[in-house]
Amino acid sequence: MSDQAIPLQQEEKQFSLAKDAFIRLVANRLAIVGMVLVAFLFFVAIFGPYLTPYDFLSQDLMARNQAPSWQHWFGTDDLGRDIMSRVIYGSRTAVVVGFSTVSFSLIIGLFMGALGGYFGGKVDAFVVWLIDITMSIPSLLLVIVINVSLKPPLVNWMDAQFLATGNEFYRNTIWVDFVLVFGSLALIKWPKAARIIRGQILSIRNKNYVLAAEALGVPTSKIVRRYVIPNAIGPIIVYISAALGEAMVLESSFSFLGVGVRPPIPSWGNMISDGLRIWQLYPHVLAAPAAVLAIVTIAFSFLGDGLNDALNPRQWK
Amino acid sequence: MGRYVISRLVRWIPSVFILLLLVYALVYFGAGDPIKLIFLQAPGDVAYDPARVEAIREAAGLNRPFLVQFWDYILNVAQGNFGNSLVSGRSVNSMVAAALPVTLKIGLAAILIVSLVGILLGVIAALNQNKWLDNLIVGFALIIWGIPVFVAGPLIIVFMVLVLNLNVPYGWAGLFDVKVIVPLLVLGLNPMALIIRQARAGVLEVLSEDYVRTARAKGIPNYQVVMRHIMRPVLTPVVSQIGLLVIATLNNSILIEKVFGLPGLGRMTETAIKSSDYPVILAIVLIFSIVVMASNLLVDISYPLLDPRAAAKKTEDE
């Protein structure tokens, strides 16, 4: 596209970037399905406590391993806990971990990417090296090691703090699980965000209009606001959507392996792992959380693909 | 080419060194005293005696400073000795020798089959762009893209056993046994989606090239155009994903081997993690990164062979 063509096009169509992207997104039926499902997931996660018919911990030993019925839509598990309530609480776990992971990895990624892209030279080489290592190590394994090895000392420290200060905050060591899971996930998820921002800065730096703006004395902050952010916002939104889905799946993977959020806090992963023990007799205990997690991941795929097409139209078709 | 491989190795060694240091430090400062762990995990009437623990620590050299111990470990690893498992007492080398082939065989077979099927589906989708077949394949790819293996695996098992009345595919009886089919399929689901997308995007890009139009205009039969002019440039973006596929397959093997009872590296990882068996964990970290590094290297080497333009472009980029 030549530089002269741009003003002509703008005269023809005065769509803003966001409106343009939104129109493309709405035209994609699968993306709409994904968006509705993801919105429903967030709704359920936020208002979970008001929606659950039963407490997720209350055991009813008279009603163990019941098949799905009108009282228990998804049935009950081997301790007589209502599976639907647990699946709903599991969505809270997933969403909390998902959002914290994405926020932290965005902060790290944007900082590192901007550092590399802006300073260039040795700083940039170091950033690229860090990105390369982080992306080429077996990430799941590293995160598992972090979780397993840091949990006991952190829990001990929390206990010691509680005994020393009596502060109620230190009593609840469930937070250690959550912090470790999303902290370690952020450590492996940041390179993609860093790559996006670094790539944008590098590609925009030598564009004529940026050089012109610099020559005219436009301050850097304004160049960032006017040129860098609008260019990077599309890929970043796609990144956020993809990373949210991935983080939720990874959270479940850890709980599935028994290193993430521990029972009795429900996570889809530890529910699937529980279900694997008794599925021959009570398949619903396994099928309910597995099906929900499958639907959520498919919803994120649909939404992510739609966003990608809408925001990066040049990349695909 | 030889110089390139060596320069890559030289760059890889410091990063894997740092990775090992990181993991070593994590288990050293985090997981707690290994001797104490052995005592706590010892069966029956082995009493926990602080004096004895101290004696064993002294004998095993665990009282030395952290860096000395780490250096000692690295020297051992450099000689191919990974130490002994804290839980079983077996040498980690023999454990790896038993487990690694299982994971490698299944993983490689999955990647190979999935690449072939995925390229085929991707090309079919692109040649029928925006028709129902294309939508079907793209939709299928989107559905299998994110599904975690520990969801797909159990759901397939439940379906097979309860609906189709088949046996559970459990255990390992060599690569050419029927039991391998389902785990292979499950392991290949996510990678297949990636390959389909890459192949489809690649074909769509090539279809509008001048040389394809020229070939068509010359009257070359359609299948020859596809095989000679379209397939070859499409292989490059697909091959570039193989590093990612290897990482995904290794990660997934940790999650899936328990479900299908496969005695591979993933299973070993899982049990080692549960018992904080750090010599085993360290060995697995090292093996995983060697496999990933080697596959990335292979991809980079095969680039210029597949597409001479890629070689030229690559030097431009750097």
XYZ file of C-alpha atoms in Angstrom:
635
model
C 0.000 0.000 0.000
C 1.535 3.298 -1.005
C 1.531 6.235 1.354
C -0.544 8.439 -0.905
C -3.466 6.029 -0.888
C -4.196 6.445 2.798
C -5.911 9.869 2.858
C -8.086 8.879 -0.110
C -9.309 5.795 1.672
C -10.112 7.735 4.799
C -12.315 10.068 2.832
C -14.277 7.150 1.477
C -14.907 5.393 4.763
C -14.770 7.082 8.117
C -14.768 3.926 10.214
C -12.750 3.933 13.359
C -10.439 0.987 13.959
C -12.638 -0.364 16.715
C -15.869 -0.052 14.774
C -14.355 -1.653 11.719
C -13.077 -4.580 13.757
C -16.383 -4.912 15.577
C -18.310 -5.165 12.298
C -15.981 -7.904 11.085
C -16.261 -9.734 14.395
C -20.062 -9.706 14.447
C -20.174 -11.040 10.911
C -18.376 -14.196 12.101
C -20.993 -16.569 13.496
C -18.552 -18.879 15.274
C -16.945 -15.904 16.977
C -20.358 -14.828 18.251
C -20.963 -18.303 19.660
C -17.577 -18.146 21.344
C -18.224 -14.653 22.690
C -21.589 -15.619 24.154
C -20.126 -18.709 25.824
C -17.171 -16.787 27.239
C -19.491 -14.053 28.512
C -21.641 -16.728 30.131
C -18.540 -18.230 31.760
C -17.580 -14.854 33.244
C -21.143 -14.282 34.414
C -21.219 -17.667 36.146
C -17.804 -17.104 37.672
C -18.685 -13.647 39.030
C -22.126 -14.502 40.361
C -21.271 -18.114 41.239
C -22.188 -17.966 44.937
C -25.705 -16.738 44.090
C -26.237 -19.362 41.385
C -25.098 -22.548 43.057
C -27.997 -24.604 44.362
C -25.776 -26.242 47.006
C -22.625 -25.370 48.877
C -19.628 -26.767 46.987
C -18.256 -28.354 50.162
C -21.388 -29.706 51.796
C -21.370 -33.468 51.700
C -24.523 -35.517 51.602
C -23.410 -39.054 52.269
C -26.914 -40.365 51.681
C -26.769 -39.114 48.117
C -23.375 -40.298 46.884
C -22.573 -40.819 43.200
C -26.093 -39.983 42.091
C -26.712 -39.787 38.379
C -27.880 -36.430 37.011
C -31.402 -35.580 38.120
C -33.600 -32.509 38.639
C -32.213 -32.056 42.148
C -28.611 -32.405 41.014
C -28.330 -31.403 37.363
C -24.851 -32.876 36.952
C -25.268 -35.545 39.640
C -23.223 -35.895 42.818
C -19.682 -37.139 43.424
C -18.334 -39.855 45.698
C -18.757 -37.651 48.785
C -22.279 -36.620 47.839
C -21.244 -33.121 46.796
C -23.293 -31.465 44.083
C -21.180 -31.553 40.914
C -22.841 -28.548 39.305
C -22.011 -26.367 42.304
C -18.448 -27.616 42.156
C -18.199 -26.979 38.425
C -19.460 -23.425 39.003
C -16.893 -22.877 41.758
C -14.277 -24.408 39.483
C -15.095 -21.700 36.952
C -14.237 -19.109 39.610
C -10.870 -20.772 40.158
C -10.229 -20.845 36.423
C -11.271 -17.237 35.832
C -9.288 -15.876 38.782
C -6.158 -17.711 37.654
C -6.791 -16.767 34.017
C -7.130 -13.046 34.656
C -4.248 -12.825 37.118
C -1.965 -14.751 34.783
C -2.827 -12.592 31.806
C -2.445 -9.335 33.730
C 0.929 -10.258 35.141
C 2.276 -11.675 31.907
C 1.089 -8.550 30.082
C 2.875 -6.306 32.568
C 6.123 -8.276 32.277
C 5.762 -8.713 28.521
C 4.979 -5.077 27.741
C 7.851 -3.901 29.911
C 10.403 -6.290 28.414
C 9.188 -5.769 24.860
C 9.250 -2.002 25.188
C 12.701 -2.184 26.769
C 14.090 -4.223 23.881
C 12.320 -2.310 21.142
C 13.143 1.122 22.516
C 16.751 0.755 23.550
C 17.861 -1.746 20.905
C 21.466 -2.938 20.807
C 22.666 -5.024 23.724
C 19.502 -4.541 25.769
C 17.462 -5.818 22.849
C 19.785 -8.774 22.331
C 19.367 -9.694 25.989
C 15.573 -9.435 25.779
C 15.515 -11.586 22.652
C 17.766 -14.132 24.337
C 15.451 -14.271 27.364
C 12.433 -14.684 25.088
C 14.155 -17.466 23.182
C 15.116 -19.423 26.285
C 11.705 -19.022 27.871
C 9.970 -20.198 24.735
C 12.271 -23.161 24.185
C 12.214 -24.696 27.632
C 9.637 -27.335 28.498
C 7.349 -24.827 30.170
C 4.918 -27.156 31.883
C 7.769 -28.966 33.577
C 9.397 -25.764 34.849
C 6.128 -24.457 36.223
C 5.509 -27.749 37.979
C 8.961 -27.621 39.563
C 8.343 -24.046 40.731
C 5.010 -25.026 42.235
C 6.238 -28.141 43.966
C 9.408 -26.664 45.410
C 8.173 -23.258 46.509
C 4.923 -24.315 48.104
C 6.206 -25.883 51.356
C 8.528 -22.990 52.294
C 5.836 -20.417 51.474
C 3.217 -22.239 53.504
C 5.666 -22.549 56.409
C 6.422 -18.859 56.167
C 2.713 -17.997 56.200
C 2.207 -20.190 59.259
C 5.118 -18.563 61.042
C 3.757 -15.109 60.193
C 0.361 -16.081 61.536
C 1.830 -17.316 64.793
C 3.988 -14.227 65.140
C 1.462 -11.557 64.209
C -1.906 -13.219 64.660
C -2.990 -11.567 61.425
C -5.887 -13.550 59.950
C -4.576 -12.910 56.444
C -1.717 -15.353 56.964
C -3.992 -18.112 58.144
C -5.533 -18.912 54.809
C -2.783 -20.644 52.846
C -5.055 -21.236 49.848
C -3.718 -17.943 48.521
C -0.285 -19.527 48.263
C -1.685 -22.028 45.772
C -3.259 -19.320 43.671
C -0.282 -16.975 43.759
C 2.126 -19.769 42.841
C -0.031 -20.972 39.977
C -0.542 -17.621 38.306
C 2.887 -16.322 39.240
C 4.658 -19.217 37.612
C 2.303 -19.146 34.628
C 3.029 -15.452 34.083
C 6.735 -16.315 34.059
C 6.296 -18.533 31.012
C 3.528 -16.619 29.252
C 5.138 -13.168 28.924
C 7.338 -13.753 25.842
C 4.452 -13.608 23.384
C 3.318 -10.221 24.656
C 6.920 -9.007 24.650
C 7.357 -10.161 21.064
C 4.244 -8.332 19.912
C 5.180 -5.015 21.462
C 8.829 -5.277 20.449
C 7.888 -6.142 16.892
C 5.497 -3.212 16.690
C 8.062 -0.759 18.001
C 10.763 -2.043 15.662
C 8.523 -1.989 12.611
C 7.153 1.445 13.321
C 10.414 3.090 14.245
C 11.658 3.572 10.712
C 8.308 4.361 9.126
C 8.372 7.685 7.353
C 5.479 9.136 9.281
C 7.136 8.407 12.608
C 10.441 9.843 11.439
C 8.519 12.891 10.243
C 6.752 13.241 13.562
C 10.052 12.939 15.391
C 11.638 15.517 13.134
C 8.780 17.886 13.852
C 9.503 17.531 17.545
C 6.473 15.494 18.577
C 7.201 14.158 22.079
C 7.812 10.413 22.470
C 4.791 9.966 24.714
C 2.546 11.313 21.982
C 4.175 9.119 19.324
C 3.536 6.118 21.544
C -0.078 7.172 22.041
C -0.800 8.017 18.429
C 1.174 5.373 16.528
C 2.507 2.552 18.692
C -0.593 1.781 20.756
C -3.133 1.812 17.894
C -0.901 -0.542 15.918
C -0.285 -2.899 18.811
C -3.775 -2.982 20.290
C -5.142 -5.542 17.821
C -2.488 -8.209 18.365
C -2.601 -7.533 22.110
C -6.357 -8.169 22.257
C -5.876 -11.413 20.331
C -3.085 -12.308 22.754
C -5.277 -11.624 25.789
C -8.067 -13.843 24.494
C -5.727 -16.704 23.614
C -3.732 -16.409 26.831
C -6.892 -16.406 28.961
C -7.987 -19.712 27.466
C -4.505 -21.207 27.738
C -4.068 -20.103 31.339
C -7.366 -21.693 32.326
C -6.377 -24.955 30.656
C -2.958 -24.873 32.332
C -4.542 -24.197 35.707
C -6.655 -27.303 35.211
C -3.600 -29.282 34.078
C -1.802 -28.494 37.328
C -4.761 -29.462 39.446
C -5.113 -32.588 37.332
C -1.513 -33.497 38.185
C -2.104 -32.586 41.822
C 0.314 -29.653 41.996
C -1.977 -26.672 41.505
C -4.963 -25.569 43.522
C -5.530 -28.283 46.073
C -8.775 -29.932 47.082
C -11.204 -29.153 48.617
C -11.092 -25.996 46.478
C -12.717 -27.224 43.299
C -10.884 -26.893 40.030
C -11.981 -28.584 36.824
C -8.616 -30.332 36.715
C -8.848 -32.001 40.111
C -12.480 -32.890 39.441
C -11.428 -34.695 36.238
C -8.639 -36.403 38.143
C -11.159 -37.514 40.814
C -13.535 -38.707 38.136
C -10.847 -40.868 36.543
C -10.862 -43.116 39.617
C -14.523 -44.063 39.438
C -15.639 -43.442 35.873
C -16.357 -47.100 35.138
C -19.233 -47.004 37.617
C -20.157 -43.306 37.602
C -19.136 -41.763 34.282
C -20.954 -38.483 35.027
C -18.429 -37.608 37.748
C -15.770 -37.488 35.027
C -17.890 -36.367 32.107
C -19.397 -33.220 33.660
C -16.189 -31.270 34.410
C -14.471 -32.658 31.288
C -17.327 -31.556 29.037
C -17.465 -28.099 30.620
C -13.723 -27.607 30.202
C -13.962 -28.844 26.600
C -16.752 -26.368 25.829
C -14.853 -23.493 27.425
C -11.706 -24.209 25.411
C -13.713 -24.472 22.185
C -15.434 -21.177 23.000
C -12.066 -19.484 23.462
C -10.826 -20.967 20.168
C -13.844 -19.611 18.296
C -13.575 -16.195 19.924
C -9.815 -16.006 19.451
C -10.066 -16.949 15.792
C -12.799 -14.368 15.212
C -10.802 -11.659 16.977
C -7.745 -12.591 14.963
C -9.613 -12.260 11.681
C -11.271 -9.042 12.787
C -8.205 -7.293 14.179
C -5.411 -8.621 11.958
C -7.151 -8.827 8.592
C -3.878 -8.922 6.689
C -2.519 -11.935 8.517
C -4.810 -14.594 7.097
C -7.039 -14.496 4.101
C 26.465 -25.886 7.964
C 28.848 -27.430 10.512
C 29.806 -24.012 11.827
C 26.150 -23.076 12.135
C 25.355 -26.176 14.195
C 28.314 -25.508 16.469
C 27.383 -21.865 16.981
C 23.852 -22.939 17.901
C 25.223 -25.454 20.411
C 27.486 -22.805 21.908
C 24.498 -20.540 22.403
C 22.381 -23.357 23.816
C 24.824 -24.561 26.464
C 24.747 -21.428 28.667
C 20.974 -21.280 28.587
C 20.564 -24.902 29.576
C 23.192 -24.326 32.274
C 21.128 -21.469 33.682
C 17.994 -23.570 33.468
C 19.645 -26.390 35.421
C 20.976 -23.924 37.995
C 17.489 -22.478 38.407
C 15.861 -25.871 38.857
C 18.656 -27.056 41.148
C 18.292 -23.951 43.294
C 14.532 -24.369 43.410
C 14.700 -27.912 44.682
C 17.734 -27.231 46.896
C 16.189 -24.309 48.741
C 12.565 -25.260 48.316
C 11.846 -28.933 48.454
C 13.627 -29.470 51.739
C 16.221 -31.880 53.040
C 16.403 -34.944 50.771
C 17.714 -37.211 53.538
C 14.832 -36.233 55.772
C 12.504 -36.964 52.867
C 14.010 -40.426 52.456
C 13.474 -41.122 56.131
C 9.924 -39.857 56.073
C 9.173 -41.943 52.995
C 10.993 -45.018 54.283
C 8.674 -47.953 54.879
C 7.910 -49.339 58.316
C 10.024 -48.958 61.402
C 12.959 -46.843 60.208
C 13.237 -44.351 63.055
C 14.037 -40.720 62.386
C 17.305 -40.175 64.168
C 18.879 -36.684 63.812
C 22.392 -37.978 64.450
C 22.062 -40.607 61.746
C 20.613 -38.070 59.328
C 23.584 -35.812 59.973
C 25.991 -38.707 59.368
C 24.350 -39.584 56.071
C 24.339 -35.949 55.019
C 28.025 -35.719 55.761
C 28.764 -38.926 53.849
C 26.690 -37.872 50.838
C 28.389 -34.490 50.746
C 25.142 -32.612 51.311
C 26.731 -30.355 53.948
C 28.860 -28.623 51.365
C 27.943 -25.176 50.023
C 25.244 -24.977 47.365
C 27.512 -23.999 44.480
C 29.990 -26.772 45.246
C 27.214 -29.330 45.178
C 25.823 -27.897 41.959
C 29.221 -27.975 40.290
C 29.641 -31.557 41.423
C 26.273 -32.409 39.926
C 27.158 -30.748 36.623
C 30.441 -32.668 36.444
C 28.558 -35.912 36.998
C 25.999 -35.035 34.365
C 28.763 -34.155 31.925
C 30.025 -37.695 32.407
C 26.551 -39.040 31.770
C 25.733 -39.879 35.380
C 22.456 -38.527 36.689
C 22.704 -40.014 40.165
C 20.161 -42.183 41.926
C 16.481 -41.760 42.544
C 15.723 -40.713 46.111
C 12.633 -42.876 46.224
C 13.543 -46.159 44.567
C 17.312 -45.914 44.813
C 17.586 -47.023 41.192
C 19.995 -45.180 38.968
C 18.271 -42.420 37.049
C 20.128 -43.529 33.908
C 18.426 -46.909 33.879
C 15.023 -45.345 34.602
C 15.475 -42.939 31.698
C 16.702 -45.727 29.440
C 13.484 -47.615 30.085
C 11.082 -44.688 29.838
C 12.518 -42.443 27.129
C 11.971 -44.802 24.150
C 8.259 -45.154 24.954
C 7.657 -41.404 24.967
C 9.884 -40.764 21.962
C 8.284 -43.492 19.859
C 4.734 -42.413 20.595
C 5.585 -38.721 20.285
C 7.423 -39.057 16.978
C 4.766 -41.336 15.522
C 2.059 -38.884 16.574
C 3.894 -35.912 15.055
C 4.569 -37.783 11.814
C 1.029 -39.050 11.303
C -0.523 -35.780 12.368
C 1.713 -33.810 10.020
C 0.723 -35.940 7.042
C -3.002 -35.891 7.811
C -2.887 -32.236 8.816
C -1.143 -31.102 5.625
C -3.604 -33.109 3.554
C -6.608 -31.586 5.330
C -5.114 -28.096 5.179
C -4.474 -28.334 1.443
C -7.966 -29.726 0.795
C -9.458 -26.894 2.842
C -7.515 -24.220 0.994
C -8.309 -25.621 -2.465
C -12.008 -25.490 -1.533
C -11.767 -22.088 0.106
C -15.033 -20.867 1.682
C -16.988 -23.903 0.528
C -18.596 -26.276 3.006
C -15.621 -28.648 3.052
C -13.314 -25.775 3.984
C -15.670 -24.599 6.721
C -15.912 -28.142 8.042
C -12.147 -28.608 8.214
C -11.508 -25.162 9.684
C -14.254 -25.703 12.257
C -12.778 -29.109 13.128
C -9.351 -27.525 13.555
C -10.774 -24.842 15.837
C -12.534 -27.446 17.967
C -9.495 -29.671 18.437
C -7.106 -26.744 18.826
C -7.612 -25.950 22.485
C -8.963 -29.176 23.912
C -6.618 -30.383 26.637
C -5.421 -33.973 26.287
C -6.567 -34.834 29.772
C -10.100 -33.914 28.670
C -10.050 -35.563 25.248
C -8.404 -38.757 26.524
C -10.863 -39.581 29.323
C -13.867 -38.555 27.209
C -12.747 -40.866 24.400
C -12.172 -43.703 26.874
C -15.608 -43.256 28.447
C -17.178 -43.152 24.993
C -15.306 -46.247 23.813
C -16.095 -48.332 26.829
C -19.629 -47.291 27.688
C -21.016 -46.611 24.218
C -18.972 -48.781 21.864
C -18.311 -51.590 24.378
C -14.608 -51.765 23.516
C -11.744 -52.502 25.861
C -9.858 -49.722 27.600
C -6.609 -49.095 25.757
C -4.294 -49.368 28.751
C -0.605 -50.167 28.950
C 2.271 -50.452 26.516
C 3.010 -53.369 24.190
C 5.256 -51.781 21.611
C 4.571 -49.205 18.941
C 2.784 -51.606 16.612
C 0.133 -52.754 19.038
C -3.511 -51.691 18.738
C -3.358 -50.167 22.215
C -1.222 -47.375 20.846
C -3.882 -46.017 18.488
C -5.977 -44.053 20.970
C -3.123 -42.394 22.886
C -1.538 -41.520 19.545
C -4.756 -39.930 18.368
C -5.213 -37.952 21.584
C -1.600 -36.792 21.592
C -1.997 -35.606 18.011
C -5.191 -33.586 18.397
C -3.765 -30.154 19.291
C -0.782 -30.407 16.898
C -3.100 -31.418 14.056
C -5.058 -28.172 14.420
C -1.844 -26.164 14.189
C -0.699 -28.027 11.076
C -4.063 -27.685 9.339
C -4.072 -23.932 9.929
C -0.484 -23.491 8.768
C -0.943 -25.630 5.656
C -4.194 -23.896 4.730
C -2.750 -20.412 5.198
C 0.337 -21.439 3.244
C -1.633 -22.743 0.265
C -3.879 -19.677 0.199
C -0.816 -17.462 0.072
C 0.770 -19.441 -2.747
C -2.430 -19.730 -4.808
C -2.326 -16.060 -5.727
C 1.329 -16.164 -6.801
C 2.172 -15.430 -10.396
C 4.012 -18.684 -10.986
C 0.929 -20.692 -10.044
C -1.180 -18.721 -12.490
C 1.522 -19.202 -15.114
C 1.588 -22.926 -14.504
C -2.180 -23.110 -14.814
C -2.088 -20.980 -17.960
C 0.490 -23.297 -19.502
C -2.096 -26.057 -19.166
C -0.291 -28.133 -16.565
C -2.781 -30.596 -15.053
C -4.241 -29.484 -11.754
C -2.716 -32.241 -9.604
C 0.719 -31.441 -10.978
C 0.288 -27.776 -10.157
C -0.680 -28.740 -6.639
C 2.126 -31.228 -6.163
C 4.954 -29.276 -7.763
C 4.160 -25.610 -7.370
C 1.960 -25.422 -4.325
C 3.059 -28.199 -1.976
C 6.723 -27.345 -1.795
C 6.493 -23.782 -0.509
C 3.717 -24.901 1.852
C 6.019 -27.344 3.596
C 8.185 -24.542 4.970
C 5.638 -22.886 7.302
C 4.489 -26.337 8.403
C 7.987 -27.521 9.212
C 8.618 -24.291 11.114
C 5.981 -25.394 13.620
C 7.667 -28.671 14.482
C 9.596 -27.171 17.399
C 6.290 -26.049 18.891
C 4.784 -29.459 18.232
C 7.619 -31.184 20.071
C 7.152 -28.953 23.121
C 3.399 -29.523 23.063
C 3.823 -33.278 22.707
C 6.291 -33.465 25.603
C 4.022 -31.347 27.813
C 1.029 -33.448 26.882
C 2.863 -36.697 27.561
C 3.123 -35.646 31.221
C -0.648 -35.295 31.326
C -1.710 -38.236 29.223
C 0.572 -41.132 30.109
C -1.185 -41.676 33.424
C -4.546 -41.918 31.704
C -3.392 -44.601 29.286
C -0.956 -46.351 31.615
C 2.074 -45.725 29.428
C 5.415 -46.311 31.185
C 7.108 -43.317 29.569
C 8.914 -40.154 30.564
C 5.675 -38.324 31.327
C 4.638 -40.951 33.840
C 8.100 -40.795 35.380
C 7.815 -37.015 35.662
C 4.472 -37.252 37.359
C 5.613 -39.700 40.017
C 8.906 -37.859 40.537
C 7.026 -34.612 41.129
C 4.686 -36.166 43.647
C 7.605 -37.489 45.702
C 9.979 -34.498 45.163
C 12.488 -36.921 43.646
C 14.808 -34.178 42.469
C 17.579 -36.164 40.728
C 14.868 -37.547 38.461
C 13.233 -34.135 37.927
C 16.578 -32.551 37.008
C 17.361 -35.335 34.560
C 13.962 -34.927 32.914
C 14.376 -31.154 32.629
C 17.708 -31.709 30.910
C 16.354 -34.376 28.542
C 13.327 -32.275 27.632
C 15.468 -29.283 26.797
C 17.864 -31.412 24.748
C 14.946 -32.795 22.726
C 13.461 -29.338 22.207
C 16.813 -27.836 21.246
C 17.577 -30.656 18.822
C 14.216 -30.333 17.107
C 14.572 -26.560 16.771
C 18.005 -27.104 15.280
C 16.658 -29.660 12.809
C 13.952 -27.239 11.742
C 16.480 -24.470 11.166
C 18.750 -26.759 9.174
C 15.922 -28.060 7.001
C 14.652 -24.549 6.150
C 17.061 -23.737 3.345
C 16.746 -27.265 1.983
C 12.984 -26.912 1.628
C 12.881 -23.366 0.413
C 15.930 -21.505 -0.877
C 14.045 -18.240 -0.518
C 13.766 -18.824 3.230
C 17.530 -18.929 3.515
C 17.856 -15.584 1.784
C 15.073 -14.056 3.847
C 16.485 -15.389 7.076
C 19.799 -13.660 6.625
C 17.887 -10.480 5.813
C 15.897 -10.688 9.033
C 18.873 -11.044 11.294
